[in-house]
Short mmCIF file of C-alpha atoms and ligand atoms in Angstrom, two decimals:
data_model
loop_
_atom_site.label_atom_id
_atom_site.label_comp_id
_atom_site.label_asym_id
_atom_site.label_seq_id
_atom_site.Cartn_x
_atom_site.Cartn_y
_atom_site.Cartn_z
CA GLU A 1 5.91 31.07 -7.82
CA LYS A 2 7.73 29.19 -10.50
CA GLY A 3 10.22 32.08 -10.45
CA GLY A 4 10.57 32.21 -14.16
CA TRP A 5 10.93 28.44 -14.64
CA PRO A 6 8.63 26.63 -17.10
CA SER A 7 7.45 24.21 -14.51
CA PHE A 8 7.80 23.49 -10.66
CA MET A 9 9.69 20.43 -11.55
CA ALA A 10 12.32 22.40 -13.44
CA LYS A 11 12.65 24.78 -10.54
CA GLU A 12 12.86 21.97 -8.04
CA ILE A 13 15.59 20.16 -10.11
CA ALA A 14 17.45 23.41 -10.08
CA GLU A 15 17.15 23.77 -6.30
CA GLN A 16 18.88 20.54 -5.58
CA PRO A 17 22.27 21.96 -4.53
CA GLU A 18 20.48 24.08 -1.93
CA ALA A 19 18.26 21.10 -0.90
CA VAL A 20 21.37 19.15 -0.04
CA ALA A 21 23.28 22.05 1.58
CA ASN A 22 20.29 22.90 3.79
CA THR A 23 19.91 19.27 4.90
CA ILE A 24 23.47 19.13 5.94
CA ARG A 25 23.51 22.53 7.65
CA GLY A 26 23.85 22.42 11.46
CA ARG A 27 24.50 18.74 11.42
CA ALA A 28 28.18 18.39 10.40
CA HIS A 29 30.92 19.91 12.59
CA ASP A 30 34.63 19.40 12.47
CA GLY A 31 34.54 16.25 10.30
CA SER A 32 31.84 14.43 12.19
CA VAL A 33 28.03 14.30 12.17
CA VAL A 34 25.68 15.12 15.10
CA VAL A 35 21.99 15.09 14.11
CA PRO A 36 20.41 17.06 17.04
CA GLU A 37 17.01 15.42 16.43
CA LEU A 38 18.47 12.02 17.02
CA GLU A 39 19.24 12.97 20.68
CA ALA A 40 15.49 12.14 21.20
CA ILE A 41 16.68 8.58 21.21
CA ASP A 42 19.13 7.55 23.84
CA ASP A 43 22.64 6.86 22.48
CA ALA A 44 22.41 3.50 24.43
CA LEU A 45 19.47 2.53 22.29
CA LEU A 46 21.26 3.39 19.19
CA THR A 47 24.14 1.24 20.34
CA ASP A 48 21.80 -1.68 21.04
CA ILE A 49 20.19 -1.66 17.53
CA ARG A 50 20.84 -4.91 15.72
CA ARG A 51 18.90 -4.40 12.55
CA ILE A 52 17.45 -1.48 10.51
CA VAL A 53 14.50 -1.53 8.31
CA ILE A 54 13.81 1.26 5.94
CA VAL A 55 10.19 1.59 4.90
CA ALA A 56 8.99 3.92 2.08
CA CYS A 57 7.10 4.03 -1.23
CA GLY A 58 8.13 5.12 -4.73
CA THR A 59 11.13 7.41 -5.08
CA ALA A 60 11.42 7.57 -1.37
CA SER A 61 12.08 3.78 -1.40
CA TYR A 62 14.88 4.23 -3.88
CA ALA A 63 16.42 6.75 -1.62
CA GLY A 64 16.22 4.05 1.17
CA MET A 65 18.06 1.61 -1.12
CA VAL A 66 20.84 4.12 -1.65
CA GLY A 67 20.98 4.87 2.03
CA LYS A 68 21.37 1.11 2.80
CA TYR A 69 24.68 0.86 1.25
CA ALA A 70 26.07 3.77 3.14
CA ILE A 71 24.61 2.84 6.47
CA GLU A 72 25.85 -0.76 6.24
CA ARG A 73 29.25 0.39 5.14
CA TRP A 74 29.78 2.88 7.98
CA THR A 75 27.97 1.06 10.88
CA ARG A 76 27.96 -2.63 9.82
CA VAL A 77 24.28 -2.86 11.07
CA PRO A 78 22.30 -4.85 8.61
CA VAL A 79 19.75 -2.74 6.68
CA GLU A 80 16.81 -3.97 4.65
CA VAL A 81 14.54 -1.84 2.60
CA ALA A 82 10.77 -2.76 2.43
CA LEU A 83 7.96 -1.18 0.57
CA SER A 84 5.66 0.18 3.30
CA HIS A 85 2.64 -1.50 1.84
CA GLU A 86 4.32 -4.94 1.79
CA PHE A 87 6.19 -4.54 5.00
CA ARG A 88 3.52 -5.10 7.67
CA TYR A 89 1.59 -7.82 5.77
CA GLY A 90 4.73 -9.94 5.68
CA ASP A 91 4.78 -10.54 9.52
CA PRO A 92 8.08 -8.99 9.88
CA VAL A 93 10.49 -9.78 12.65
CA LEU A 94 10.42 -6.72 14.96
CA GLY A 95 11.39 -5.82 18.55
CA PRO A 96 13.22 -3.18 20.62
CA ASP A 97 16.46 -3.95 18.83
CA VAL A 98 15.06 -3.11 15.46
CA LEU A 99 15.16 0.53 14.18
CA VAL A 100 12.44 1.21 11.48
CA ILE A 101 13.35 4.26 9.40
CA SER A 102 10.52 5.67 7.39
CA VAL A 103 11.24 7.92 4.39
CA SER A 104 8.55 10.13 3.15
CA GLN A 105 8.61 13.60 1.48
CA SER A 106 5.07 14.37 2.53
CA GLY A 107 5.09 12.56 5.80
CA GLU A 108 1.43 11.74 5.03
CA THR A 109 1.62 8.69 2.78
CA MET A 110 -0.95 6.31 4.42
CA ASP A 111 1.01 3.11 3.49
CA THR A 112 4.15 4.39 5.20
CA LEU A 113 2.21 5.72 8.22
CA MET A 114 0.56 2.34 8.85
CA ALA A 115 4.00 0.66 8.49
CA VAL A 116 5.38 3.02 11.18
CA LYS A 117 2.38 2.55 13.57
CA TYR A 118 2.71 -1.24 13.10
CA ALA A 119 6.47 -1.05 13.81
CA ARG A 120 5.75 0.83 17.04
CA GLU A 121 3.14 -1.58 18.20
CA MET A 122 5.60 -4.41 17.70
CA GLY A 123 8.14 -2.62 19.88
CA ALA A 124 10.53 -1.29 17.35
CA ARG A 125 12.15 2.14 17.53
CA THR A 126 11.09 4.56 14.77
CA VAL A 127 12.88 7.44 12.96
CA SER A 128 11.31 9.44 10.25
CA VAL A 129 13.06 11.10 7.41
CA CYS A 130 10.51 13.68 6.29
CA ASN A 131 10.29 17.02 4.27
CA THR A 132 7.25 18.41 5.84
CA GLN A 133 7.51 19.92 9.40
CA GLY A 134 4.89 18.62 11.80
CA ALA A 135 3.39 16.00 9.39
CA THR A 136 1.80 12.83 10.75
CA ILE A 137 4.56 10.33 10.21
CA PRO A 138 7.27 12.35 12.13
CA ARG A 139 4.71 12.91 14.89
CA GLU A 140 4.12 9.24 15.10
CA SER A 141 7.88 8.42 15.28
CA ASP A 142 10.41 8.50 18.12
CA ALA A 143 12.64 10.98 16.28
CA ALA A 144 12.45 12.87 12.98
CA ILE A 145 15.27 13.97 10.75
CA TYR A 146 13.80 16.72 8.52
CA THR A 147 15.15 17.20 5.13
CA HIS A 148 15.34 20.86 4.36
CA ALA A 149 14.58 20.73 0.68
CA GLY A 150 11.77 23.32 0.96
CA PRO A 151 8.23 22.62 -0.35
CA GLU A 152 8.06 20.28 -3.35
CA VAL A 153 5.12 20.98 -5.55
CA ALA A 154 5.71 18.84 -8.64
CA VAL A 155 4.10 15.43 -8.09
CA ALA A 156 7.21 13.55 -9.17
CA SER A 157 9.90 13.89 -6.51
CA THR A 158 13.29 15.36 -7.33
CA LYS A 159 14.88 17.70 -4.77
CA ALA A 160 13.26 15.79 -1.81
CA PHE A 161 14.99 12.60 -3.20
CA VAL A 162 18.58 13.95 -2.98
CA ALA A 163 17.68 15.53 0.37
CA GLN A 164 16.50 12.03 1.58
CA ILE A 165 19.74 10.39 0.56
CA THR A 166 21.60 13.16 2.32
CA ALA A 167 19.53 12.69 5.48
CA LEU A 168 20.14 8.94 5.44
CA TYR A 169 23.89 9.47 4.97
CA LEU A 170 23.83 11.89 7.91
CA PHE A 171 21.99 9.24 10.03
CA GLY A 172 24.58 6.68 8.92
CA LEU A 173 27.57 8.97 9.98
CA HIS A 174 25.76 9.91 13.24
CA LEU A 175 25.23 6.16 14.15
CA ALA A 176 28.79 5.31 13.05
CA ARG A 177 30.17 7.97 15.51
CA VAL A 178 27.83 6.76 18.36
CA ARG A 179 28.86 3.12 17.78
CA GLY A 180 32.49 3.83 16.98
CA THR A 181 32.48 1.89 13.70
CA LEU A 182 34.25 4.56 11.61
CA SER A 183 37.57 6.07 12.23
CA THR A 184 37.80 9.82 12.73
CA GLY A 185 39.57 10.01 9.40
CA GLY A 186 36.89 8.01 7.73
CA GLN A 187 34.10 10.24 9.23
CA ALA A 188 36.00 13.34 8.10
CA GLU A 189 36.36 12.07 4.48
CA ALA A 190 32.71 11.11 4.26
CA VAL A 191 31.56 14.53 5.62
CA ALA A 192 33.94 16.27 3.19
CA GLU A 193 32.49 14.27 0.23
CA LEU A 194 28.90 15.11 1.35
CA GLN A 195 29.65 18.82 1.75
CA ALA A 196 31.22 18.93 -1.68
CA ILE A 197 27.93 17.59 -3.36
CA PRO A 198 26.00 20.90 -3.67
CA GLU A 199 28.84 22.42 -5.78
CA LYS A 200 29.06 19.27 -7.99
CA LEU A 201 25.30 19.26 -8.34
CA GLN A 202 25.56 22.75 -9.76
CA GLU A 203 28.09 21.42 -12.27
CA VAL A 204 25.69 18.57 -13.35
CA LEU A 205 22.91 21.06 -13.76
CA GLY A 206 25.17 22.98 -16.19
CA GLU A 207 24.99 20.03 -18.60
CA ALA A 208 21.24 19.98 -18.63
CA GLU A 209 21.11 21.39 -22.23
CA LYS A 210 22.75 18.34 -23.70
CA VAL A 211 20.13 16.08 -21.87
CA ARG A 212 17.36 18.28 -23.14
CA GLN A 213 18.42 17.85 -26.74
CA LEU A 214 18.76 14.18 -26.28
CA ALA A 215 15.32 14.04 -24.81
CA HIS A 216 13.82 15.89 -27.79
CA TRP A 217 15.59 13.62 -30.22
CA MET A 218 14.12 10.77 -28.45
CA ALA A 219 10.51 12.00 -28.07
CA ASP A 220 9.05 9.15 -30.08
CA THR A 221 10.81 6.44 -28.17
CA ARG A 222 8.42 3.64 -26.78
CA SER A 223 10.61 1.90 -24.33
CA VAL A 224 13.77 2.82 -22.49
CA LEU A 225 15.85 0.55 -20.16
CA PHE A 226 18.17 1.64 -17.19
CA LEU A 227 21.02 -0.28 -15.89
CA GLY A 228 23.09 0.24 -12.71
CA ARG A 229 25.01 -1.61 -10.09
CA ASN A 230 25.41 -1.23 -6.33
CA VAL A 231 24.28 2.31 -5.49
CA GLY A 232 23.80 2.85 -9.12
CA TYR A 233 20.93 0.22 -9.19
CA PRO A 234 18.46 2.33 -7.30
CA ILE A 235 19.34 5.21 -9.66
CA ALA A 236 18.35 2.97 -12.64
CA LEU A 237 15.14 2.15 -10.85
CA GLU A 238 14.51 5.91 -10.21
CA GLY A 239 15.35 6.84 -13.85
CA ALA A 240 12.72 4.31 -15.03
CA LEU A 241 10.07 5.49 -12.61
CA LYS A 242 10.60 9.11 -13.55
CA LEU A 243 10.09 8.20 -17.18
CA LYS A 244 6.86 6.25 -16.46
CA GLU A 245 5.46 8.92 -14.20
CA LEU A 246 6.19 11.90 -16.52
CA ALA A 247 6.29 10.72 -20.09
CA TYR A 248 4.12 7.60 -19.87
CA ILE A 249 6.81 5.56 -21.60
CA HIS A 250 7.45 1.91 -20.82
CA ALA A 251 10.66 1.79 -18.74
CA GLU A 252 12.45 -0.52 -16.68
CA GLY A 253 15.46 -0.55 -14.34
CA PHE A 254 17.63 -3.53 -13.85
CA ALA A 255 20.77 -4.39 -11.87
CA ALA A 256 23.45 -4.59 -14.70
CA GLY A 257 24.58 -8.09 -13.44
CA GLU A 258 21.11 -9.40 -13.76
CA LEU A 259 21.06 -8.60 -17.50
CA LYS A 260 22.34 -11.98 -18.65
CA HIS A 261 19.83 -13.83 -16.46
CA GLY A 262 16.91 -12.65 -18.61
CA PRO A 263 16.52 -8.91 -19.46
CA ILE A 264 19.15 -9.14 -22.27
CA ALA A 265 16.49 -10.88 -24.30
CA LEU A 266 14.74 -7.42 -24.57
CA ILE A 267 17.67 -5.85 -26.42
CA GLU A 268 17.10 -5.40 -30.05
CA PRO A 269 18.65 -2.89 -32.53
CA GLY A 270 17.86 0.67 -31.54
CA GLN A 271 16.82 -0.13 -27.99
CA PRO A 272 17.77 2.87 -25.83
CA VAL A 273 19.51 1.81 -22.58
CA PHE A 274 20.83 4.34 -19.98
CA VAL A 275 23.78 2.99 -17.94
CA VAL A 276 24.84 4.41 -14.70
CA VAL A 277 28.58 3.72 -14.82
CA PRO A 278 30.57 3.51 -11.59
CA SER A 279 33.72 5.47 -11.15
CA PRO A 280 36.75 3.55 -12.51
CA ARG A 281 38.82 4.69 -9.49
CA GLY A 282 39.22 2.48 -6.46
CA ALA A 283 40.35 -1.14 -6.18
CA GLU A 284 36.85 -2.47 -5.61
CA SER A 285 35.41 -0.55 -8.51
CA LEU A 286 32.67 -2.36 -10.51
CA HIS A 287 33.53 -0.21 -13.51
CA PRO A 288 35.16 -3.05 -15.63
CA LYS A 289 32.06 -5.16 -15.06
CA VAL A 290 29.71 -2.43 -16.21
CA VAL A 291 31.74 -1.69 -19.16
CA SER A 292 31.45 -5.30 -20.16
CA ASN A 293 27.60 -5.23 -19.73
CA ILE A 294 27.77 -2.17 -22.04
CA GLN A 295 29.78 -4.17 -24.62
CA GLU A 296 27.14 -7.09 -24.41
CA ILE A 297 24.15 -4.89 -25.13
CA ARG A 298 26.03 -2.88 -27.72
CA ALA A 299 26.74 -6.00 -29.58
CA ARG A 300 23.05 -6.70 -29.85
CA GLY A 301 22.36 -3.19 -31.24
CA ALA A 302 21.39 -1.28 -28.09
CA ARG A 303 21.71 2.52 -28.18
CA VAL A 304 23.78 3.17 -25.10
CA ILE A 305 23.55 6.41 -23.16
CA ALA A 306 26.28 6.29 -20.48
CA ILE A 307 26.24 8.41 -17.36
CA ALA A 308 29.91 8.37 -16.45
CA GLU A 309 32.45 10.17 -14.39
CA ALA A 310 34.38 13.05 -16.09
CA GLY A 311 37.52 11.60 -17.72
CA ASP A 312 36.24 8.09 -17.89
CA ALA A 313 37.47 7.22 -21.50
CA ALA A 314 36.79 3.47 -21.30
CA VAL A 315 33.10 4.00 -22.05
CA LEU A 316 33.72 6.07 -25.14
CA PRO A 317 34.15 3.35 -27.68
CA PHE A 318 30.92 1.61 -26.68
CA ALA A 319 28.44 4.54 -25.86
CA ASP A 320 26.38 6.48 -28.31
CA GLU A 321 26.08 9.29 -25.88
CA VAL A 322 27.96 10.08 -22.64
CA LEU A 323 26.57 12.28 -20.02
CA ARG A 324 29.23 13.40 -17.54
CA ILE A 325 29.15 13.73 -13.81
CA PRO A 326 32.01 15.24 -11.65
CA LEU A 327 34.42 13.02 -9.67
CA ALA A 328 33.05 11.71 -6.33
CA ASP A 329 33.57 8.79 -3.96
CA SER A 330 31.42 5.94 -5.40
CA LEU A 331 29.04 6.00 -2.39
CA PHE A 332 28.11 9.59 -3.31
CA GLU A 333 27.71 9.20 -7.14
CA PRO A 334 23.88 8.57 -6.85
CA LEU A 335 23.35 12.18 -5.75
CA LEU A 336 24.91 13.26 -9.06
CA ALA A 337 23.93 10.58 -11.48
CA VAL A 338 20.21 10.88 -10.79
CA VAL A 339 20.10 14.48 -12.11
CA PRO A 340 20.48 13.73 -15.87
CA LEU A 341 17.82 11.11 -15.52
CA GLN A 342 15.41 13.54 -13.88
CA VAL A 343 16.10 16.10 -16.49
CA PHE A 344 15.70 13.50 -19.36
CA ALA A 345 12.31 12.39 -18.00
CA MET A 346 11.13 16.07 -17.64
CA GLU A 347 12.35 17.08 -21.11
CA LEU A 348 10.91 14.14 -22.75
CA ALA A 349 7.58 14.76 -21.20
CA SER A 350 7.92 18.40 -22.22
CA ALA A 351 8.73 17.31 -25.80
CA LYS A 352 5.52 15.39 -25.84
CA GLU A 353 3.69 18.43 -24.45
CA LEU A 354 2.65 16.71 -21.20
CA ASP A 355 2.10 18.32 -17.83
CA VAL A 356 5.24 17.59 -16.10
CA ASP A 357 4.00 18.88 -12.65
CA GLN A 358 0.71 17.11 -12.71
CA PRO A 359 1.04 13.77 -14.50
CA ARG A 360 -2.20 11.80 -15.14
CA ASN A 361 -3.44 9.50 -12.46
CA LEU A 362 -0.92 10.50 -9.76
CA ALA A 363 -1.28 12.51 -6.64
CA LYS A 364 1.61 14.22 -4.69
CA SER A 365 0.71 12.40 -1.49
CA VAL A 366 -1.44 9.29 -1.41
CA THR A 367 -3.44 9.28 1.84
CA VAL A 368 -5.27 6.00 1.25
CA GLU A 369 -3.95 2.52 1.80
C1 BG6 B 401 3.89 8.75 -4.77
C2 BG6 B 401 4.49 9.99 -5.51
O1 BG6 B 401 2.50 8.67 -4.91
O2 BG6 B 401 4.37 8.65 -3.47
C3 BG6 B 401 5.95 9.73 -5.50
O3 BG6 B 401 3.92 10.10 -6.77
C4 BG6 B 401 6.50 9.58 -4.13
O4 BG6 B 401 6.54 10.84 -6.15
C5 BG6 B 401 5.70 8.53 -3.33
O5 BG6 B 401 7.87 9.19 -4.15
C6 BG6 B 401 6.06 8.61 -1.85
O6 BG6 B 401 5.59 9.84 -1.34
P1 BG6 B 401 6.18 10.41 0.04
O7 BG6 B 401 5.56 11.74 0.34
O8 BG6 B 401 5.91 9.32 1.10
O9 BG6 B 401 7.63 10.53 -0.07
#
């Protein structure tokens, strides 16, 4: 069933272009998005929503963090992201004007299921983003947006993650259309960016050999840090989680701006740091700030591995390695930037001869609270 791949994870990483394309299919028409499943919720209700809470665990929660930026930008509805197991014990403010979106690959994660049930009891509307047809969480929700990533076998999530981000973006564009918060041109541009992702993912996958070599050189590394800003921040967290899960290496992700408020004390000569560098294009770009973060850690001896847009020359003098991703609008970069981090974790685990599909102590779906 691995179809010639050394592991399910390798196969699932390679299936990401398809996972995104299949998740978009049938939901984008003529430059705007209609998610048919959302018709289960009255448009009037979608218009009345005043707040969105995304609940999820692990990798799915990072997809939620990425989704927050897009949904807020396009709809101006405030979005918060909560870990499912923290959510309902915090006495959250809920009611009919709150939409709770759960994100779960399996649709069976008990923490997330309990969060959804609680939200419903408290009168909130619920939408499930799920990869498993007919699973418990979508059945317990008012509407379900299925990610069509296909079955994910490896415990560590990869193709489901990019499909979850895609589904949240589709949700954001659907809501923006219903609420009239994004111009026709703005919607069309976003749809075109999303539709271009599968081909760009294919390009990123073409660079996997370079990442593999890097991982093999770094097989003895004991600690790796990950930095990102804005949509790159959850990608830094995901890069760190993947490395913990698969290679059992101490890894931490930080918001790059937070560095000077503490984590920079960790930097000593030789410390590997992955930096998710935003595109230098665009007036609002955080690129100069991230480049200055890179300079700060480089000056303290960090070994910098930059994930940067093709053609971004500003990172070259300060990075030990540069992994390239194709040009995309900054909001869509996470879908591309995560790939080298997935490959890195998988290859480093392989270099250590670990089981990448079944890491120790982990289960694909955790059905206890
Ligand atoms: C963890 C898995 O236990 O559950 C992660 O190891 C996953 O890979 C998380 O992201 C959430 O699972 P699900 O099925 O709710 O997306």
